[in-house]
Short mmCIF file of C-alpha atoms in Angstrom, two decimals:
data_model
loop_
_atom_site.label_atom_id
_atom_site.label_comp_id
_atom_site.label_asym_id
_atom_site.label_seq_id
_atom_site.Cartn_x
_atom_site.Cartn_y
_atom_site.Cartn_z
CA MET R 210 -24.04 -225.52 -114.77
CA SER R 211 -27.30 -223.72 -114.46
CA GLU R 212 -27.62 -220.19 -115.59
CA ARG R 213 -30.25 -219.77 -112.93
CA ASP R 214 -29.06 -216.84 -110.01
CA ASP R 215 -29.42 -219.36 -107.41
CA ALA R 216 -26.96 -222.11 -108.56
CA TYR R 217 -23.71 -222.93 -107.46
CA GLU R 218 -20.98 -225.46 -108.33
CA ALA R 219 -20.86 -226.36 -104.75
CA ILE R 220 -22.84 -226.09 -101.64
CA VAL R 221 -21.08 -227.30 -98.33
CA VAL R 222 -23.93 -228.22 -95.57
CA GLY R 223 -22.70 -227.22 -92.15
CA GLY R 224 -20.75 -224.33 -91.56
CA GLY R 225 -18.70 -225.47 -88.42
CA ILE R 226 -14.93 -226.00 -88.38
CA VAL R 227 -15.04 -228.69 -90.93
CA GLY R 228 -17.53 -227.53 -93.08
CA ALA R 229 -16.26 -223.83 -93.05
CA SER R 230 -12.87 -225.08 -94.02
CA THR R 231 -14.11 -227.28 -96.97
CA ALA R 232 -16.24 -223.81 -98.21
CA TYR R 233 -12.68 -221.57 -97.68
CA HIS R 234 -10.79 -223.96 -99.46
CA LEU R 235 -13.18 -224.33 -102.66
CA ALA R 236 -14.01 -220.56 -102.99
CA ARG R 237 -9.80 -219.58 -102.32
CA GLU R 238 -9.60 -221.99 -105.77
CA GLY R 239 -12.06 -220.04 -107.21
CA VAL R 240 -15.34 -222.78 -107.17
CA GLU R 241 -18.33 -220.86 -106.80
CA THR R 242 -19.77 -221.68 -103.24
CA LEU R 243 -22.47 -221.22 -100.88
CA LEU R 244 -22.08 -222.38 -97.38
CA VAL R 245 -25.43 -223.43 -95.42
CA ASP R 246 -25.70 -223.11 -91.39
CA ARG R 247 -28.37 -223.14 -89.39
CA ARG R 248 -26.17 -222.90 -86.16
CA ASP R 249 -27.44 -225.70 -83.92
CA GLU R 250 -27.07 -225.22 -80.18
CA GLY R 251 -24.58 -228.05 -79.24
CA ARG R 252 -22.18 -227.56 -82.21
CA ALA R 253 -18.85 -228.93 -81.18
CA THR R 254 -16.79 -226.16 -82.92
CA ASP R 255 -18.60 -223.65 -80.13
CA ALA R 256 -17.56 -225.66 -76.89
CA GLY R 257 -14.21 -226.98 -78.43
CA ALA R 258 -10.81 -226.71 -76.11
CA GLY R 259 -8.56 -226.75 -79.27
CA ILE R 260 -5.69 -228.61 -78.74
CA LEU R 261 -3.37 -229.31 -81.25
CA SER R 262 -0.92 -231.97 -79.70
CA ALA R 263 -1.19 -235.21 -82.11
CA ALA R 264 2.37 -235.96 -81.06
CA THR R 265 1.93 -236.67 -77.74
CA SER R 266 -2.00 -238.03 -78.08
CA SER R 267 -2.81 -240.94 -76.01
CA ARG R 268 -4.12 -242.18 -79.06
CA GLY R 269 -0.84 -242.64 -80.86
CA SER R 270 -0.93 -246.01 -81.11
CA ASP R 271 -3.67 -245.75 -83.75
CA SER R 272 -1.60 -245.06 -86.47
CA THR R 273 -4.43 -244.57 -89.07
CA TRP R 274 -5.83 -241.42 -86.78
CA PHE R 275 -2.46 -240.56 -85.48
CA ASP R 276 -0.31 -240.01 -88.76
CA PHE R 277 -3.79 -238.03 -90.23
CA ALA R 278 -3.82 -236.25 -87.55
CA THR R 279 0.06 -235.00 -87.29
CA ILE R 280 -0.24 -233.73 -91.00
CA ALA R 281 -3.14 -232.36 -89.73
CA VAL R 282 -1.90 -230.18 -87.04
CA ASP R 283 1.31 -229.43 -89.32
CA TYR R 284 -1.13 -228.04 -91.81
CA TYR R 285 -2.33 -225.49 -89.62
CA GLU R 286 0.54 -223.51 -89.67
CA ASP R 287 0.34 -223.13 -93.42
CA LEU R 288 -3.58 -222.10 -92.93
CA VAL R 289 -2.60 -219.53 -90.56
CA ALA R 290 -0.34 -217.67 -92.68
CA ALA R 291 -2.94 -217.86 -95.62
CA LEU R 292 -5.52 -216.56 -93.33
CA GLU R 293 -2.98 -213.38 -91.89
CA ALA R 294 -2.61 -212.41 -95.35
CA GLU R 295 -6.71 -212.79 -96.43
CA GLN R 296 -8.69 -211.46 -93.51
CA ASP R 297 -8.08 -209.16 -91.06
CA GLY R 298 -9.51 -210.63 -87.65
CA PRO R 299 -8.34 -212.84 -85.36
CA HIS R 300 -7.81 -216.41 -85.52
CA GLY R 301 -7.44 -217.64 -82.20
CA TYR R 302 -4.24 -219.94 -82.97
CA ALA R 303 -1.31 -219.66 -80.43
CA LYS R 304 1.66 -222.12 -79.23
CA ARG R 305 1.49 -222.39 -75.69
CA GLY R 306 3.00 -226.16 -74.88
CA LEU R 307 1.41 -228.98 -73.30
CA LEU R 308 1.97 -230.35 -69.86
CA ASN R 309 1.29 -233.98 -69.50
CA VAL R 310 0.86 -234.89 -65.92
CA ALA R 311 0.31 -238.09 -63.93
CA PHE R 312 -1.08 -238.40 -60.62
CA GLY R 313 -2.63 -242.00 -59.54
CA ASP R 314 -1.01 -245.09 -60.07
CA ASP R 315 -3.42 -246.13 -62.66
CA GLU R 316 -2.07 -242.88 -64.59
CA ILE R 317 1.58 -243.83 -64.44
CA GLU R 318 1.24 -247.14 -66.40
CA GLN R 319 -0.63 -244.84 -69.14
CA TYR R 320 2.33 -242.06 -68.70
CA ASP R 321 4.72 -244.19 -69.11
CA ASP R 322 3.38 -246.02 -72.36
CA VAL R 323 2.52 -242.37 -74.07
CA LEU R 324 6.05 -241.68 -73.42
CA GLU R 325 7.29 -245.06 -74.70
CA ARG R 326 5.62 -244.28 -78.17
CA ILE R 327 7.08 -241.05 -77.89
CA ARG R 328 10.63 -242.24 -77.87
CA GLU R 329 9.81 -244.91 -80.41
CA ARG R 330 8.85 -242.19 -82.84
CA GLN R 331 11.41 -239.84 -82.63
CA ALA R 332 13.97 -242.99 -82.80
CA ALA R 333 12.29 -243.42 -86.32
CA GLY R 334 12.59 -239.73 -87.04
CA GLU R 335 8.94 -238.90 -86.51
CA PRO R 336 7.20 -236.53 -84.31
CA PRO R 337 7.42 -235.09 -81.83
CA ALA R 338 11.07 -233.44 -82.73
CA GLU R 339 14.13 -234.26 -80.67
CA GLY R 340 14.61 -232.05 -77.76
CA THR R 341 10.82 -230.73 -77.19
CA ILE R 342 9.77 -232.93 -74.90
CA HIS R 343 11.10 -232.38 -71.21
CA GLU R 344 10.71 -234.96 -68.20
CA LEU R 345 9.80 -232.52 -64.92
CA THR R 346 9.78 -232.82 -61.75
CA PRO R 347 7.00 -232.08 -59.30
CA GLU R 348 8.12 -228.61 -58.29
CA GLU R 349 9.23 -227.56 -61.86
CA ALA R 350 5.56 -229.00 -63.63
CA ARG R 351 3.70 -226.59 -61.04
CA GLU R 352 6.40 -223.83 -62.15
CA ARG R 353 4.60 -224.04 -65.20
CA PHE R 354 1.16 -224.02 -63.89
CA PRO R 355 1.06 -223.04 -60.41
CA PRO R 356 -2.50 -224.28 -59.28
CA LEU R 357 -1.18 -227.64 -60.38
CA GLY R 358 -1.60 -230.42 -57.45
CA GLU R 359 1.59 -233.08 -56.81
CA THR R 360 2.30 -235.25 -59.80
CA LYS R 361 4.05 -238.35 -59.90
CA ARG R 362 5.43 -238.05 -63.31
CA ALA R 363 4.92 -234.89 -65.38
CA PHE R 364 6.38 -234.00 -68.94
CA TYR R 365 6.78 -230.75 -71.20
CA TYR R 366 6.06 -230.48 -74.88
CA ASP R 367 6.95 -227.30 -76.56
CA ASP R 368 5.38 -227.44 -79.90
CA ALA R 369 1.56 -227.75 -78.70
CA VAL R 370 -0.63 -225.31 -80.13
CA ARG R 371 -4.26 -224.41 -78.51
CA VAL R 372 -7.09 -222.87 -80.96
CA ASP R 373 -10.31 -221.20 -80.58
CA GLY R 374 -12.96 -222.73 -82.46
CA GLN R 375 -15.24 -220.32 -82.89
CA THR R 376 -12.87 -217.71 -83.73
CA PHE R 377 -10.91 -219.52 -85.89
CA GLU R 378 -13.94 -220.56 -87.94
CA GLY R 379 -14.98 -217.02 -88.19
CA ALA R 380 -11.44 -216.63 -89.94
CA LEU R 381 -12.16 -219.32 -92.08
CA ARG R 382 -15.68 -217.69 -92.83
CA ARG R 383 -14.33 -214.04 -93.66
CA ALA R 384 -11.25 -215.40 -95.88
CA GLY R 385 -13.69 -217.36 -97.71
CA GLU R 386 -15.95 -214.67 -98.41
CA ALA R 387 -13.01 -212.05 -99.79
CA HIS R 388 -12.50 -215.09 -102.18
CA GLY R 389 -16.34 -214.84 -103.29
CA LEU R 390 -17.47 -217.39 -100.89
CA ASP R 391 -21.65 -216.85 -100.39
CA THR R 392 -23.25 -217.80 -96.78
CA ARG R 393 -26.76 -218.23 -95.90
CA GLU R 394 -28.19 -219.39 -92.38
CA ALA R 395 -31.04 -221.94 -93.13
CA SER R 396 -31.46 -225.70 -92.81
CA VAL R 397 -31.40 -228.03 -95.71
CA ASP R 398 -34.38 -230.09 -95.45
CA SER R 399 -33.12 -232.46 -97.85
CA LEU R 400 -30.66 -232.98 -100.92
CA VAL R 401 -32.06 -233.03 -104.62
CA LEU R 402 -30.82 -235.86 -106.68
CA ASP R 403 -31.54 -236.74 -110.30
CA GLY R 404 -31.12 -240.87 -110.52
CA GLY R 405 -27.27 -240.94 -109.43
CA GLU R 406 -26.48 -237.46 -109.32
CA VAL R 407 -26.46 -234.62 -107.14
CA ARG R 408 -28.36 -231.82 -108.32
CA GLY R 409 -28.88 -229.46 -105.29
CA VAL R 410 -30.80 -228.65 -102.16
CA VAL R 411 -33.94 -227.86 -100.27
CA VAL R 412 -33.54 -225.12 -98.05
CA ASP R 413 -36.24 -224.01 -95.22
CA ALA R 414 -34.92 -220.47 -94.48
CA ALA R 415 -37.44 -219.71 -91.73
CA GLY R 416 -34.95 -218.71 -89.28
CA GLU R 417 -33.77 -215.67 -91.19
CA ALA R 418 -37.10 -214.27 -92.16
CA SER R 419 -37.70 -210.85 -91.37
CA GLU R 420 -40.79 -209.20 -89.17
CA GLU R 421 -42.89 -208.53 -92.65
CA ASP R 422 -42.00 -211.67 -94.11
CA ASP R 423 -42.03 -214.17 -91.14
CA ALA R 424 -42.71 -217.23 -93.36
CA GLY R 425 -39.45 -217.26 -94.62
CA GLU R 426 -37.91 -218.72 -97.90
CA ARG R 427 -38.11 -222.14 -98.51
CA GLY R 428 -36.86 -223.44 -102.31
CA GLU R 429 -34.28 -225.19 -103.91
CA ILE R 430 -30.88 -224.40 -104.46
CA VAL R 431 -29.06 -225.83 -107.63
CA ALA R 432 -25.29 -227.04 -107.33
CA ASP R 433 -23.30 -229.63 -109.48
CA ALA R 434 -21.97 -230.99 -105.91
CA VAL R 435 -22.93 -230.65 -102.05
CA VAL R 436 -21.12 -231.58 -99.18
CA VAL R 437 -22.47 -232.93 -96.16
CA ALA R 438 -20.40 -231.24 -93.41
CA GLY R 439 -23.24 -231.48 -90.89
CA GLY R 440 -21.45 -232.20 -87.61
CA ALA R 441 -23.75 -234.29 -85.49
CA TRP R 442 -26.75 -234.41 -87.68
CA SER R 443 -25.02 -235.81 -90.25
CA ASN R 444 -26.85 -238.91 -90.27
CA SER R 445 -29.84 -237.02 -91.38
CA PHE R 446 -28.90 -237.84 -94.97
CA GLY R 447 -27.81 -241.24 -95.37
CA GLU R 448 -30.98 -242.64 -96.09
CA GLN R 449 -31.26 -240.14 -99.11
CA LEU R 450 -27.94 -240.82 -100.36
CA GLY R 451 -28.24 -244.84 -99.64
CA VAL R 452 -25.38 -245.02 -97.31
CA GLU R 453 -24.78 -245.79 -93.51
CA ILE R 454 -23.73 -242.49 -91.73
CA PRO R 455 -23.03 -244.02 -88.41
CA VAL R 456 -22.29 -240.32 -86.68
CA ALA R 457 -23.82 -240.04 -83.53
CA PRO R 458 -23.86 -236.69 -80.88
CA GLN R 459 -21.36 -237.33 -78.17
CA ARG R 460 -21.71 -234.43 -75.71
CA GLY R 461 -18.80 -232.70 -74.33
CA GLN R 462 -19.34 -230.44 -71.32
CA ILE R 463 -16.85 -228.07 -70.64
CA VAL R 464 -16.05 -225.47 -67.77
CA HIS R 465 -14.75 -221.71 -67.94
CA LEU R 466 -13.25 -220.39 -65.14
CA ASP R 467 -12.12 -216.98 -64.32
CA LEU R 468 -8.68 -216.27 -61.98
CA ASP R 469 -7.84 -213.52 -60.20
CA THR R 470 -4.58 -213.68 -61.65
CA ASP R 471 -2.38 -213.59 -64.84
CA THR R 472 -2.89 -216.73 -66.98
CA GLU R 473 -0.74 -215.60 -70.02
CA GLY R 474 1.53 -218.48 -70.93
CA TRP R 475 0.60 -221.10 -68.71
CA PRO R 476 0.69 -224.11 -70.98
CA ILE R 477 -2.25 -226.83 -72.28
CA VAL R 478 -2.31 -229.28 -69.07
CA SER R 479 -3.11 -233.16 -70.14
CA PRO R 480 -3.76 -235.39 -67.61
CA TYR R 481 -5.40 -238.55 -67.86
CA ARG R 482 -9.21 -240.06 -67.71
CA HIS R 483 -10.06 -237.90 -70.80
CA LYS R 484 -9.83 -234.36 -68.98
CA TYR R 485 -7.64 -231.03 -70.05
CA MET R 486 -7.21 -227.78 -69.03
CA VAL R 487 -6.50 -225.01 -71.68
CA SER R 488 -5.54 -221.94 -70.24
CA TRP R 489 -6.27 -218.19 -72.29
CA ASP R 490 -4.64 -215.03 -72.03
CA ASP R 491 -7.81 -213.66 -70.43
CA GLY R 492 -7.32 -215.16 -67.06
CA ARG R 493 -9.39 -218.07 -68.01
CA VAL R 494 -9.09 -221.70 -67.91
CA ALA R 495 -11.19 -224.18 -69.88
CA VAL R 496 -11.61 -227.84 -68.07
CA GLY R 497 -13.12 -230.30 -69.64
CA ALA R 498 -14.89 -232.46 -71.02
CA THR R 499 -17.36 -235.29 -70.22
CA ARG R 500 -17.69 -238.01 -72.99
CA GLU R 501 -21.45 -238.60 -73.13
CA THR R 502 -22.68 -240.95 -75.57
CA GLY R 503 -26.30 -242.05 -75.89
CA ALA R 504 -27.61 -238.02 -74.56
CA GLY R 505 -29.03 -237.72 -77.84
CA PHE R 506 -29.26 -233.90 -79.12
CA GLU R 507 -29.71 -232.46 -75.98
CA PRO R 508 -26.97 -230.19 -75.32
CA LYS R 509 -27.47 -229.32 -71.80
CA THR R 510 -25.46 -228.97 -68.38
CA THR R 511 -26.27 -231.59 -65.88
CA VAL R 512 -25.56 -232.07 -62.20
CA ASP R 513 -23.67 -235.27 -63.35
CA GLY R 514 -21.77 -233.58 -65.84
CA LEU R 515 -20.61 -230.63 -63.86
CA HIS R 516 -19.73 -233.32 -60.70
CA ASP R 517 -17.37 -234.67 -63.11
CA VAL R 518 -15.71 -231.79 -64.31
CA PHE R 519 -15.07 -230.23 -60.78
CA GLY R 520 -13.98 -233.05 -59.35
CA GLU R 521 -10.96 -233.25 -62.08
CA ILE R 522 -10.46 -230.00 -61.22
CA LEU R 523 -10.06 -230.50 -57.92
CA ARG R 524 -7.91 -233.57 -58.61
CA VAL R 525 -5.62 -232.26 -60.11
CA ALA R 526 -5.28 -228.76 -59.81
CA PRO R 527 -6.51 -227.60 -56.33
CA GLY R 528 -5.39 -224.10 -56.82
CA LEU R 529 -8.10 -223.28 -58.72
CA ALA R 530 -10.83 -224.12 -56.05
CA ASP R 531 -11.39 -220.47 -55.36
CA ALA R 532 -11.82 -219.64 -59.40
CA SER R 533 -15.30 -218.22 -59.87
CA LEU R 534 -17.24 -220.30 -62.86
CA ARG R 535 -17.56 -217.92 -66.22
CA GLU R 536 -19.27 -220.36 -68.05
CA VAL R 537 -20.42 -223.50 -68.92
CA ARG R 538 -20.24 -224.95 -72.96
CA VAL R 539 -22.09 -227.86 -74.23
CA GLY R 540 -21.07 -229.53 -77.88
CA LEU R 541 -22.24 -232.27 -79.63
CA ARG R 542 -19.28 -234.43 -81.14
CA PRO R 543 -20.07 -236.33 -84.35
CA LEU R 544 -18.58 -239.50 -83.18
CA ALA R 545 -18.00 -242.33 -85.98
CA GLU R 546 -18.83 -245.41 -84.52
CA ASP R 547 -14.89 -246.59 -85.05
CA GLY R 548 -13.63 -243.11 -84.10
CA LEU R 549 -12.21 -242.09 -87.26
CA PRO R 550 -13.92 -239.26 -89.65
CA VAL R 551 -16.15 -240.08 -92.34
CA LEU R 552 -14.60 -238.47 -95.44
CA GLY R 553 -14.64 -238.14 -99.55
CA ALA R 554 -17.19 -239.29 -101.94
CA VAL R 555 -20.51 -241.00 -101.61
CA PRO R 556 -20.28 -244.16 -103.56
CA ASP R 557 -22.71 -244.42 -106.49
CA VAL R 558 -23.95 -240.90 -106.15
CA ASP R 559 -22.27 -238.48 -108.57
CA GLY R 560 -21.38 -235.07 -106.61
CA ALA R 561 -22.00 -235.84 -103.29
CA PHE R 562 -19.72 -236.01 -100.44
CA LEU R 563 -19.10 -236.32 -96.77
CA ALA R 564 -16.94 -234.43 -94.16
CA THR R 565 -17.88 -235.09 -90.30
CA GLY R 566 -18.00 -238.25 -88.17
CA HIS R 567 -14.21 -236.39 -86.32
CA GLY R 568 -15.57 -236.87 -82.44
CA PRO R 569 -13.36 -234.90 -80.06
CA THR R 570 -10.42 -234.02 -82.33
CA GLY R 571 -12.20 -232.11 -84.78
CA LEU R 572 -10.40 -229.03 -84.07
CA GLN R 573 -7.32 -231.21 -84.73
CA LEU R 574 -8.41 -232.62 -87.76
CA GLY R 575 -11.26 -229.94 -89.52
CA PRO R 576 -9.36 -227.77 -91.45
CA TYR R 577 -7.12 -230.37 -93.41
CA SER R 578 -9.99 -232.76 -93.50
CA GLY R 579 -12.00 -229.54 -94.81
CA ARG R 580 -8.99 -229.16 -97.71
CA LEU R 581 -8.51 -232.93 -99.07
CA VAL R 582 -12.76 -232.82 -99.26
CA ALA R 583 -12.56 -229.57 -101.26
CA ASP R 584 -9.87 -230.93 -103.31
CA ALA R 585 -12.06 -233.80 -104.31
CA VAL R 586 -14.54 -231.93 -104.88
CA ARG R 587 -12.35 -230.12 -107.76
CA GLY R 588 -11.27 -233.27 -109.27
CA GLU R 589 -7.87 -233.60 -107.88
CA ASP R 590 -6.58 -236.81 -106.75
CA VAL R 591 -6.52 -237.30 -103.00
CA SER R 592 -7.69 -241.02 -103.10
CA GLU R 593 -5.08 -242.03 -101.39
CA GLU R 594 -5.26 -239.71 -98.34
CA LEU R 595 -8.96 -240.20 -98.16
CA GLU R 596 -9.05 -243.80 -98.90
CA PRO R 597 -9.08 -244.96 -95.17
CA PHE R 598 -12.18 -242.75 -94.04
CA GLY R 599 -14.07 -243.36 -97.03
CA VAL R 600 -18.21 -244.33 -95.63
CA GLU R 601 -17.94 -247.40 -97.63
CA ARG R 602 -16.42 -248.91 -94.89
CA PHE R 603 -19.23 -249.27 -93.03
CA ARG R 604 -20.90 -251.55 -95.78
CA ALA R 605 -22.15 -255.18 -94.12
CA VAL R 606 -19.08 -257.47 -95.38
#
């Protein structure tokens, strides 16, 4: 490695949940690492609801996603234990249980399909564990989530978890810094390549310039390896790396409501039509989210998006009609064209790695994805785990 002061063994580009996890796992293993993040408005991590319940997901029919997600959700427990030992701040992780509910006739068929897959997996000894799924009457469902409307079908899953993405990312950064991680708020303009090898990045740190030096700093930072974890913006490095990274922003608008009641212990509510409700212990309920493709890099609130979310609130939980609006968060989810993350080494470019493309499941998959990519950077053999998610799958046949 170079003897220059501004040289690292690894640089991680992008500081959302995936990038922060990658950087943390590298630093924890003694790798000299720099995390570079320009904190774009609309980062998916800042707006995600953080539902961890792969075992009950409607995506359970996708075995590649489901198998990976199950391991990723289980990994949280080990990671949370490490974070509690390595930093003294909050991590935003808590078990809350999940209430899966069906209202319309169109949802009952989906509900039955999900429940049938769950039973089949349980019979095969796969998650969710026996005894953790309970079918409920409409009255029992409303006892668990009082604002709920009249359900036609409902079941409760004991082991679901919710995590605050911003809080968890902060815990990863603090723990990483305790292991020697450096961080910098800056924009990575380009990678530095020498033939078929990565040599570092070129940054423009104008965003952190002082009043005395309003031009900021611009220059090259040397590194042996670079991980592109830029979320919805990751595709900007594709041409330089000689690969197609078909990751595009999917806008999600999430409404946060204030209730004049005690919401502590309320479960996650999972109806269908790609919506959810997540309760927090401060009288807050987050409801979302829209799934808007083709909206580009505009993290803005729209009338149409709010109409969609508010309509679902009144349909599923009419008891929330008197809640007040605390805020609206908008995230640009990095959605790959096949719905699976893009992870691992870049073919024909030594030292270049990708960690992106998680779409609306970044908070479920991101911390484990970061660990695997960090392992790959360190030369560990994780090829079997990463093989389904390599960027080379997008090459033309």
